[in-house]
Coordinates of C-alpha atoms and ligand atoms in Angstrom, one line a residue:
Y138 CA -1.8 1.0 -95.8
L139 CA 1.8 1.5 -94.8
Y140 CA 4.5 -0.9 -95.9
P141 CA 6.0 -2.7 -92.9
N142 CA 9.4 -1.1 -93.1
V143 CA 7.8 2.3 -93.4
L144 CA 5.6 1.7 -90.5
H145 CA 8.5 0.4 -88.5
Q146 CA 10.6 3.4 -89.2
L147 CA 7.6 5.7 -88.5
Y148 CA 7.2 4.0 -85.2
W149 CA 10.8 4.4 -84.3
G150 CA 10.8 7.9 -85.7
Y151 CA 7.8 8.8 -83.4
R152 CA 9.3 7.1 -80.5
E153 CA 12.6 9.0 -80.9
S154 CA 11.0 12.4 -81.4
F155 CA 8.1 12.2 -79.1
L156 CA 8.1 9.5 -76.5
C157 CA 11.8 9.2 -76.0
I158 CA 12.5 12.9 -75.8
R159 CA 9.7 13.6 -73.4
L160 CA 10.6 10.5 -71.4
S161 CA 14.3 11.0 -71.5
F162 CA 14.5 11.5 -67.8
V163 CA 12.4 8.4 -67.1
D164 CA 14.0 5.4 -65.4
F165 CA 12.6 2.3 -67.0
N166 CA 14.8 0.0 -65.1
S167 CA 14.0 0.9 -61.5
F168 CA 12.6 -1.8 -59.2
V169 CA 13.4 -4.7 -61.6
T170 CA 16.5 -6.8 -62.2
R171 CA 17.0 -5.9 -65.8
T172 CA 19.8 -3.5 -66.5
N173 CA 18.4 -2.2 -69.7
T174 CA 15.3 -2.3 -71.9
C175 CA 15.6 -3.8 -75.4
G176 CA 15.6 -0.3 -77.0
E177 CA 18.3 1.3 -75.0
L178 CA 21.7 -0.2 -75.9
R179 CA 24.1 1.8 -78.1
S180 CA 27.8 1.7 -79.0
A181 CA 28.5 3.6 -75.7
H182 CA 27.5 0.5 -73.8
V183 CA 30.0 -1.8 -75.5
G184 CA 31.8 -4.0 -73.0
Q185 CA 29.0 -3.7 -70.4
E186 CA 27.5 -6.8 -68.8
V187 CA 23.7 -6.5 -69.3
T188 CA 20.5 -8.4 -68.3
L189 CA 17.6 -8.1 -70.7
Y190 CA 14.0 -9.4 -70.5
G191 CA 11.8 -9.6 -73.5
W192 CA 9.9 -11.7 -76.1
I193 CA 11.6 -13.6 -78.9
Q194 CA 10.7 -11.7 -82.1
Y195 CA 12.8 -13.9 -84.5
Q196 CA 15.3 -16.7 -84.1
R197 CA 17.6 -17.7 -87.0
Q198 CA 19.3 -21.1 -87.4
G199 CA 20.5 -21.2 -83.8
L200 CA 22.8 -18.3 -84.5
F201 CA 21.0 -15.2 -83.3
L202 CA 17.7 -14.0 -82.1
V203 CA 16.0 -10.6 -81.8
L204 CA 14.5 -9.8 -78.4
R205 CA 11.7 -7.3 -78.2
D206 CA 10.1 -5.3 -75.4
F207 CA 7.9 -2.2 -75.2
Q208 CA 10.9 0.0 -76.1
G209 CA 12.5 -1.8 -79.0
L210 CA 14.6 -4.6 -80.4
T211 CA 18.0 -5.9 -79.6
Q212 CA 20.0 -8.5 -81.5
I213 CA 21.2 -11.4 -79.4
I214 CA 24.1 -13.6 -80.5
I215 CA 23.7 -17.3 -79.4
P216 CA 27.0 -18.8 -78.3
Q217 CA 28.3 -21.7 -80.4
D218 CA 31.0 -23.1 -78.1
E219 CA 30.7 -26.4 -76.2
A220 CA 30.7 -24.6 -72.8
H221 CA 27.4 -22.9 -73.7
S222 CA 25.7 -25.8 -75.4
H223 CA 22.9 -25.7 -72.9
V224 CA 22.2 -22.0 -73.6
K225 CA 22.3 -22.7 -77.4
K226 CA 19.8 -25.6 -77.1
L227 CA 17.5 -23.5 -74.9
L228 CA 17.4 -20.5 -77.2
S229 CA 17.4 -22.4 -80.5
N230 CA 14.4 -24.4 -79.4
A231 CA 12.3 -21.7 -77.8
P232 CA 9.3 -20.8 -79.9
V233 CA 8.8 -17.2 -81.2
E234 CA 7.0 -15.0 -78.6
S235 CA 8.4 -17.0 -75.7
V236 CA 9.4 -14.7 -72.9
V237 CA 13.1 -14.9 -71.9
R238 CA 15.8 -13.5 -69.7
V239 CA 19.3 -13.2 -71.1
T240 CA 22.6 -11.9 -69.6
G241 CA 25.6 -11.1 -71.8
T242 CA 28.1 -8.6 -73.0
V243 CA 27.4 -5.7 -75.4
S244 CA 29.7 -5.7 -78.4
L245 CA 29.9 -3.8 -81.7
R246 CA 28.4 -5.6 -84.7
P247 CA 31.0 -6.7 -87.2
P248 CA 31.7 -4.0 -89.8
G249 CA 29.1 -3.9 -92.5
Q250 CA 26.5 -5.6 -90.4
E251 CA 25.1 -2.5 -88.7
N252 CA 21.4 -1.8 -89.2
P253 CA 20.9 2.0 -89.5
K254 CA 17.2 1.6 -89.3
M255 CA 17.3 0.2 -85.7
P256 CA 18.3 2.5 -82.9
T257 CA 20.2 -0.4 -81.4
G258 CA 21.5 -1.4 -84.8
D259 CA 25.2 -0.8 -84.0
I260 CA 25.4 -3.4 -81.3
E261 CA 24.6 -6.9 -80.4
V262 CA 24.6 -8.8 -77.1
K263 CA 26.7 -12.0 -76.8
V264 CA 24.8 -14.3 -74.5
E265 CA 26.3 -15.8 -71.3
T266 CA 23.2 -17.2 -69.6
A267 CA 19.6 -17.5 -70.6
E268 CA 16.3 -18.6 -69.1
I269 CA 13.0 -19.3 -70.7
L270 CA 10.5 -17.7 -68.3
N271 CA 7.5 -18.9 -70.2
S272 CA 7.2 -20.6 -73.5
C273 CA 4.7 -19.5 -76.2
K274 CA 2.3 -22.0 -77.8
K275 CA 1.4 -21.8 -81.5
L276 CA 0.2 -18.3 -82.2
P277 CA -3.2 -17.5 -83.8
F278 CA -1.4 -14.8 -85.9
E279 CA 2.2 -13.4 -86.1
I280 CA 3.0 -10.4 -84.0
K281 CA 3.9 -8.2 -86.9
D282 CA 2.1 -5.0 -87.9
F283 CA 2.1 -5.9 -91.5
I284 CA 0.5 -9.3 -91.1
K285 CA -3.2 -8.9 -92.0
K286 CA -5.6 -10.3 -89.4
T287 CA -9.3 -10.1 -89.0
E288 CA -10.7 -7.6 -86.5
A289 CA -12.5 -10.5 -84.7
L290 CA -9.2 -12.4 -84.2
R291 CA -7.5 -9.3 -83.0
M292 CA -10.3 -8.8 -80.4
Q293 CA -10.2 -12.4 -79.3
Y294 CA -6.5 -12.2 -78.7
R295 CA -6.3 -8.6 -77.7
Y296 CA -3.3 -9.2 -75.5
L297 CA -1.3 -10.5 -78.4
D298 CA -2.5 -7.6 -80.7
L299 CA -1.3 -5.2 -78.0
R300 CA 2.2 -6.5 -78.4
S301 CA 2.4 -4.9 -81.8
F302 CA 4.4 -1.7 -82.3
Q303 CA 1.3 0.2 -83.5
L304 CA -0.8 -0.5 -80.4
Q305 CA 2.1 -0.1 -78.0
Y306 CA 2.6 3.3 -79.6
N307 CA -1.1 4.3 -79.5
L308 CA -1.5 3.5 -75.8
R309 CA 1.7 5.3 -74.8
L310 CA 0.9 8.3 -77.0
R311 CA -2.6 8.5 -75.4
S312 CA -1.1 8.3 -71.9
Q313 CA 1.4 11.1 -72.8
I314 CA -1.3 13.4 -74.2
V315 CA -3.6 12.9 -71.2
M316 CA -0.6 13.7 -68.9
R317 CA 0.1 16.9 -70.9
M318 CA -3.6 17.9 -70.7
R319 CA -3.6 17.4 -66.9
E320 CA -0.4 19.6 -66.7
Y321 CA -2.0 22.3 -68.7
L322 CA -5.3 22.3 -66.9
C323 CA -4.2 21.7 -63.3
N324 CA -0.7 23.2 -63.1
L325 CA -1.0 26.1 -65.6
H326 CA -4.7 27.0 -65.2
G327 CA -5.9 25.9 -61.8
F328 CA -8.4 23.3 -62.8
V329 CA -9.4 20.6 -60.2
D330 CA -9.7 17.0 -61.2
V331 CA -12.9 15.7 -59.5
E332 CA -14.3 12.2 -59.9
T333 CA -18.0 12.0 -60.1
P334 CA -20.4 9.0 -59.5
T335 CA -21.4 6.6 -62.2
L336 CA -24.5 5.1 -60.6
F337 CA -27.0 7.8 -61.1
K338 CA -30.6 8.5 -62.2
R339 CA -32.2 9.3 -65.5
T340 CA -31.3 12.5 -67.4
P341 CA -34.0 13.6 -69.8
G342 CA -33.1 13.9 -73.5
G343 CA -30.0 12.6 -75.3
A344 CA -29.1 9.0 -75.8
K345 CA -30.7 5.9 -74.4
E346 CA -29.1 5.1 -71.0
F347 CA -27.8 1.8 -69.6
L348 CA -29.6 0.6 -66.5
V349 CA -28.2 -1.2 -63.5
P350 CA -30.5 -3.2 -61.3
S351 CA -30.6 -2.2 -57.6
R352 CA -31.4 -4.3 -54.6
E353 CA -34.9 -2.8 -54.5
A354 CA -37.3 -4.6 -56.8
G355 CA -38.3 -2.4 -59.8
K356 CA -35.6 0.2 -59.1
F357 CA -32.7 0.9 -61.3
Y358 CA -29.7 3.2 -61.6
S359 CA -28.8 4.9 -64.8
L360 CA -25.2 5.1 -66.0
P361 CA -24.6 8.8 -66.8
Q362 CA -24.3 9.8 -70.5
S363 CA -21.7 12.4 -69.2
P364 CA -21.0 14.1 -65.8
Q365 CA -23.1 17.1 -67.1
Q366 CA -25.2 17.5 -64.0
F367 CA -22.4 16.8 -61.6
K368 CA -20.1 19.3 -63.1
Q369 CA -22.8 22.0 -63.0
L370 CA -23.4 21.2 -59.3
L371 CA -19.6 21.5 -58.8
M372 CA -19.9 25.1 -60.1
V373 CA -22.8 25.8 -57.7
G374 CA -20.4 24.4 -55.1
G375 CA -17.8 27.1 -55.9
L376 CA -15.2 24.8 -57.5
D377 CA -14.7 27.4 -60.2
R378 CA -12.7 25.2 -62.6
Y379 CA -13.3 21.4 -62.9
F380 CA -12.1 18.7 -65.2
Q381 CA -12.2 15.0 -65.4
V382 CA -11.0 12.2 -67.7
A383 CA -14.6 10.9 -67.5
R384 CA -16.1 7.6 -68.6
C385 CA -19.5 8.1 -70.3
Y386 CA -22.1 5.5 -71.2
R387 CA -24.5 5.9 -74.1
D388 CA -26.6 3.2 -75.8
E389 CA -26.5 4.6 -79.3
G390 CA -27.2 1.4 -81.2
S391 CA -25.0 0.7 -84.2
R392 CA -23.7 4.1 -85.1
P393 CA -20.3 3.3 -86.6
D394 CA -18.5 6.3 -85.0
R395 CA -19.8 5.7 -81.5
Q396 CA -19.1 3.3 -78.7
P397 CA -21.3 2.3 -75.8
E398 CA -18.7 3.4 -73.3
F399 CA -16.1 6.0 -74.0
T400 CA -13.8 8.5 -72.3
Q401 CA -14.0 12.3 -72.6
I402 CA -12.0 15.2 -71.2
D403 CA -14.9 16.9 -69.4
I404 CA -14.5 20.5 -68.5
E405 CA -16.6 23.2 -66.7
M406 CA -15.8 26.8 -65.7
S407 CA -17.6 29.5 -63.8
F408 CA -17.8 33.1 -65.0
V409 CA -16.8 32.2 -68.6
D410 CA -18.2 33.0 -72.0
Q411 CA -18.1 31.1 -75.3
A412 CA -14.9 32.8 -76.4
G413 CA -13.2 31.9 -73.1
I414 CA -14.0 28.2 -73.5
Q415 CA -12.8 28.3 -77.2
R416 CA -9.5 29.9 -76.2
L417 CA -9.0 27.3 -73.4
I418 CA -9.5 24.4 -75.7
E419 CA -7.2 25.8 -78.4
G420 CA -4.5 26.3 -75.8
L421 CA -5.1 22.8 -74.4
L422 CA -4.8 21.1 -77.7
Q423 CA -1.8 23.2 -78.7
Y424 CA 0.0 22.3 -75.5
S425 CA -0.7 18.6 -75.6
W426 CA -0.4 18.1 -79.4
P427 CA 2.3 15.5 -80.3
E428 CA 5.3 17.2 -81.9
E429 CA 5.7 14.7 -84.6
R430 CA 2.3 15.7 -86.0
G431 CA 3.5 19.2 -86.7
S432 CA 2.1 22.2 -84.9
I433 CA -1.5 23.4 -84.9
T434 CA -2.5 27.0 -85.6
T435 CA -4.9 28.9 -83.4
P436 CA -7.4 30.4 -83.1
F437 CA -9.4 27.7 -85.0
P438 CA -11.7 29.0 -87.7
S439 CA -15.3 29.3 -86.9
M440 CA -18.5 28.8 -88.9
T441 CA -22.1 29.2 -88.0
Y442 CA -24.4 26.2 -88.1
E443 CA -26.4 27.8 -90.9
E444 CA -23.2 28.3 -93.0
A445 CA -22.1 24.7 -92.4
L446 CA -25.4 23.3 -93.6
A447 CA -25.6 25.6 -96.6
D448 CA -22.1 25.1 -97.8
Y449 CA -21.3 21.5 -96.7
G450 CA -24.7 20.0 -96.0
T451 CA -23.7 18.9 -92.5
D452 CA -23.0 20.4 -89.1
K453 CA -19.5 18.7 -89.1
P454 CA -17.9 19.8 -92.3
D455 CA -14.7 18.3 -93.6
T456 CA -12.9 21.5 -94.6
R457 CA -9.8 19.8 -96.0
F458 CA -11.3 20.0 -99.4
G459 CA -13.6 22.4 -101.3
M460 CA -16.5 21.1 -103.5
K461 CA -18.9 23.2 -101.5
I462 CA -22.6 23.1 -102.2
V463 CA -23.7 26.0 -104.4
D464 CA -27.2 27.3 -104.9
I465 CA -27.9 27.5 -108.7
S466 CA -31.6 28.2 -108.5
D467 CA -31.3 31.7 -110.0
F468 CA -29.2 30.4 -112.9
L469 CA -31.7 27.7 -113.7
R470 CA -34.9 29.8 -113.3
R471 CA -35.0 30.6 -117.0
S472 CA -34.2 27.0 -118.1
D473 CA -37.0 24.8 -119.5
I474 CA -35.9 21.6 -117.8
Q475 CA -39.2 20.3 -116.4
F476 CA -38.0 18.6 -113.1
V477 CA -35.9 21.7 -112.3
Q478 CA -38.9 23.9 -112.7
N479 CA -41.0 21.6 -110.6
A480 CA -38.4 21.8 -107.8
L481 CA -38.3 25.6 -108.0
S482 CA -42.1 25.9 -107.9
Y483 CA -42.3 24.7 -104.3
P484 CA -42.2 27.3 -101.5
R485 CA -38.5 27.7 -100.6
G486 CA -37.7 25.2 -103.4
T487 CA -34.0 25.5 -104.5
V488 CA -31.7 23.7 -106.9
K489 CA -28.2 23.1 -105.5
A490 CA -25.1 21.6 -107.0
I491 CA -21.6 20.4 -106.2
C492 CA -18.9 21.1 -108.7
I493 CA -16.4 18.3 -108.9
P494 CA -13.5 19.9 -110.7
Q495 CA -11.6 16.7 -111.4
G496 CA -14.7 14.7 -112.1
V497 CA -14.4 14.4 -115.8
R498 CA -11.0 12.9 -115.5
Y499 CA -11.6 10.6 -112.5
L500 CA -15.2 9.6 -112.3
K501 CA -16.5 6.7 -114.5
N502 CA -20.1 6.1 -115.6
K503 CA -20.5 3.5 -112.8
D504 CA -19.4 6.2 -110.2
L505 CA -22.1 8.6 -111.6
E506 CA -24.6 5.8 -111.4
S507 CA -23.8 5.1 -107.8
L508 CA -24.1 8.8 -106.9
K509 CA -27.5 8.9 -108.6
E510 CA -28.6 5.8 -106.6
S511 CA -27.5 7.4 -103.3
A512 CA -29.2 10.7 -104.2
K513 CA -32.4 8.7 -104.9
S514 CA -32.2 6.7 -101.6
Q515 CA -31.8 9.9 -99.6
F516 CA -34.5 11.9 -101.5
N517 CA -36.1 14.5 -99.3
Q518 CA -33.4 14.5 -96.6
C519 CA -31.6 17.7 -96.4
S520 CA -28.3 15.9 -95.4
A521 CA -28.3 14.3 -98.8
L522 CA -26.0 16.8 -100.5
G523 CA -23.6 16.6 -97.6
S524 CA -23.3 12.9 -98.0
L525 CA -23.1 13.1 -101.8
R526 CA -20.1 15.5 -101.3
L527 CA -18.4 13.0 -99.1
E528 CA -19.3 10.1 -101.4
S529 CA -17.9 12.0 -104.4
A530 CA -14.7 12.6 -102.4
D531 CA -14.5 8.8 -101.7
L532 CA -14.9 8.0 -105.4
L533 CA -12.2 10.5 -106.4
E534 CA -9.9 9.1 -103.9
A535 CA -10.6 5.5 -104.9
A536 CA -9.6 6.7 -108.4
G537 CA -6.2 7.9 -107.1
L538 CA -6.7 11.6 -106.3
V539 CA -5.7 12.6 -102.7
L540 CA -8.3 15.1 -101.4
R541 CA -8.2 14.4 -97.7
N542 CA -4.6 14.1 -96.6
P543 CA -4.8 12.1 -93.4
T544 CA -1.7 13.9 -91.9
V545 CA -3.4 17.3 -92.2
F546 CA -5.6 18.5 -89.3
H547 CA -8.4 21.0 -89.9
F548 CA -10.0 22.1 -86.7
L549 CA -13.2 24.1 -86.9
W550 CA -15.6 25.6 -84.5
V551 CA -19.3 25.3 -85.4
V552 CA -21.3 27.9 -83.5
D553 CA -24.8 29.4 -83.3
F554 CA -26.7 26.2 -83.4
P555 CA -30.4 26.3 -82.9
L556 CA -31.4 25.8 -79.3
F557 CA -34.1 23.3 -80.3
L558 CA -34.7 21.0 -83.2
P559 CA -37.9 19.2 -84.2
K560 CA -37.9 15.6 -82.9
E561 CA -37.1 13.1 -85.6
E562 CA -39.9 10.8 -84.6
N563 CA -42.5 13.6 -84.1
P564 CA -41.5 16.9 -85.8
T565 CA -44.3 18.9 -84.1
E566 CA -42.4 18.4 -80.8
L567 CA -39.0 20.0 -79.9
E568 CA -35.9 18.5 -78.4
S569 CA -32.6 20.2 -77.4
A570 CA -30.0 20.4 -80.1
H571 CA -27.3 19.9 -77.5
H572 CA -28.8 19.2 -74.1
P573 CA -31.5 20.9 -72.0
F574 CA -29.1 22.9 -69.9
T575 CA -27.8 24.9 -72.8
A576 CA -28.4 28.7 -72.6
P577 CA -30.0 30.7 -75.4
H578 CA -28.0 33.1 -77.5
P579 CA -28.0 36.4 -75.6
S580 CA -29.6 38.2 -78.5
D581 CA -32.4 35.6 -78.9
T582 CA -33.5 35.3 -75.2
S583 CA -36.8 37.0 -75.7
L584 CA -37.7 34.6 -78.6
L585 CA -37.4 31.7 -76.1
Y586 CA -40.8 32.8 -74.8
S587 CA -42.4 33.7 -78.1
D588 CA -41.0 31.4 -80.8
P589 CA -38.5 28.8 -79.4
T590 CA -37.9 27.3 -82.8
K591 CA -36.1 30.5 -83.8
V592 CA -33.7 30.7 -80.8
R593 CA -30.0 30.2 -81.4
S594 CA -28.0 28.8 -78.6
Q595 CA -24.6 29.3 -76.9
H596 CA -23.6 25.8 -78.0
Y597 CA -20.4 25.2 -79.8
D598 CA -19.0 22.0 -81.4
L599 CA -15.3 21.3 -82.2
V600 CA -15.0 19.6 -85.6
L601 CA -11.8 17.9 -86.9
N602 CA -11.6 16.7 -90.5
G603 CA -15.3 16.1 -90.6
N604 CA -15.7 14.5 -87.2
E605 CA -17.4 16.0 -84.2
V606 CA -14.6 15.7 -81.6
G607 CA -16.0 17.9 -78.9
G608 CA -19.0 20.0 -77.9
G609 CA -20.3 22.2 -75.1
S610 CA -22.3 25.2 -74.2
I611 CA -22.8 28.1 -71.8
R612 CA -25.4 26.9 -69.4
I613 CA -28.7 28.2 -68.1
H614 CA -28.0 29.4 -64.6
S615 CA -31.5 30.7 -63.8
A616 CA -33.8 28.2 -62.2
E617 CA -36.8 30.0 -63.7
Q618 CA -35.4 29.8 -67.3
Q619 CA -34.4 26.2 -66.8
R620 CA -37.8 25.2 -65.6
F621 CA -39.5 27.0 -68.5
V622 CA -37.3 25.2 -71.0
L623 CA -38.0 21.8 -69.4
E624 CA -41.7 22.2 -68.8
K625 CA -42.9 24.5 -71.5
V626 CA -40.6 23.8 -74.4
L627 CA -39.4 20.3 -74.0
K628 CA -42.5 19.1 -72.2
E629 CA -40.4 17.1 -69.7
D630 CA -41.3 16.2 -66.2
S631 CA -39.1 18.8 -64.3
E632 CA -39.4 16.7 -61.1
V633 CA -36.7 14.4 -62.5
L634 CA -34.4 17.4 -62.3
S635 CA -35.7 19.0 -59.2
H636 CA -32.3 18.7 -57.4
L637 CA -30.6 20.7 -60.2
L638 CA -33.4 23.3 -60.4
E639 CA -33.2 23.7 -56.6
A640 CA -29.4 24.1 -56.8
L641 CA -29.7 26.9 -59.4
E642 CA -31.8 28.8 -56.8
F643 CA -28.9 28.9 -54.3
G644 CA -26.7 31.5 -56.0
A645 CA -25.5 29.4 -59.0
P646 CA -22.7 31.3 -60.8
P647 CA -22.9 31.8 -64.6
H648 CA -21.0 28.8 -66.0
G649 CA -20.2 26.9 -69.2
G650 CA -18.1 24.0 -70.4
I651 CA -17.2 21.5 -73.0
A652 CA -16.3 17.8 -73.4
L653 CA -13.6 16.6 -75.9
G654 CA -13.8 13.0 -77.2
K655 CA -17.3 12.2 -78.3
C656 CA -16.4 10.6 -81.5
S657 CA -14.5 7.3 -81.3
L658 CA -11.7 8.7 -83.4
F659 CA -10.7 11.0 -80.6
L660 CA -9.8 9.7 -77.2
C661 CA -10.8 6.1 -76.8
H662 CA -10.4 4.0 -79.9
Q663 CA -7.3 1.9 -79.3
N664 CA -6.8 0.6 -82.9
R665 CA -6.4 3.4 -85.3
I666 CA -3.5 5.8 -85.6
P667 CA -4.8 8.1 -83.0
V668 CA -6.0 11.6 -83.5
L669 CA -6.2 12.0 -79.8
R670 CA -7.7 8.8 -78.8
A671 CA -5.1 6.1 -78.8
Ligands
LIG972 N1 -22.0 17.0 -71.4 C1 -21.8 17.4 -72.8 C2 -21.6 16.1 -73.6 O1 -21.0 15.2 -73.1 C3 -20.7 18.3 -73.0 C4 -20.9 19.6 -72.4 O2 -21.9 20.2 -72.7 O3 -20.0 20.0 -71.7 O4 -21.9 16.1 -74.8

């Protein structure tokens, strides 16, 4: 939680360093009758006649008010003389958040009354005329970042919530980052922005899809989980380098880090390998990364899926802190602790531990009890140690230790995933770890036909601070191999994908791609301080 004045300063700090500098050549006053925004006036403007439009942020005792728009705040002095009694009455009676137009003269604030925290803090505007353009009724909550309000109320009055500095900042930052990404992809690297259809048919595997009724009874469209098939077809069509800020639809139930519709930066390239895609994404993020968040170092470190599971108990490790999982089976083999010996007696039975260096100091008995309870409730799931590691970190942080600095960004590539995993609901059947179009690892291709469970893939995920923020793969470009995977391994009806299989037979180039923005922390959540999603 940031204190209001800190948040306010941060906001202005960000605006100054990122938005204002990058937008310094932008004319915010074109096509409208205002002369300036509420964030623009400085001592250099003293003496100028100005017209401002904005919302009333505060009004004090009929003496002054603060006017706000998307760019900032300006102090307005209400005239007290008889000739302006009409203006005084108008402004003194207008409720907060009413939208007004004022004209007046910029003057310096009296000595000692400057506000160094406000970019417009040296000046004020002495009002000549004013007009209430629309009055505001009683608000459901105050438009101040530090006023606590429930999520439900914020959603109901989203348009009011959007007036806050934080959300204004988030949406503008998102827009700037997407613009920088377009610049990097199209202008520097020759990508083509192509829009693809959203009324489509079923794609086997993956999430549940949303259906849209058609005019023909019993027939439905599916909303695509991603433009995966379209972008592959674009490669067959010789586009060479495609990207799209693409809307995707997945019915993933109540997973807290997912949303039914979200946006991703969707990319596909011909004649590329895994390393090529990784360098492209590192360059893209470095180019579009907001300056105020510091720079990011490339290349990003890389870890195999196997290492990730062994050391962190998850395929999306948060590498901002240690507390890795260690195998202590050998150490305990000679012990006479019965339950340990039981565990070790199973085939491939191991005993693993997490060392919590500060645990003695920070963890209380009730914390240890809650860890034990979670361990019990996840008994037999191999992800258990991964979640215990995160839970221990939560407990340490609740006790005051900072382990996961939210201003630090640890990017990580996770590579060498298995091509197939046992289905959760029926482990004797296989499903694609990424999607059915992913190519096998070149050194494992022959295993595809003998033991598909052992095949590694050319699938890579981008992980940021323990969240999966992107993923992609090099694709199968041989129709024969694609048909084998669909029919023989996944036991899918390949008819559903006959159009794609046919396309692969017409000289499809080798190709691969990626999508950034799967997890809601990335490109589409409008609420939080954004990572990339605003
Ligand atoms: N279509 C994939 C996804 O949205 C990304 C990719 O493989 O390029 O997860």
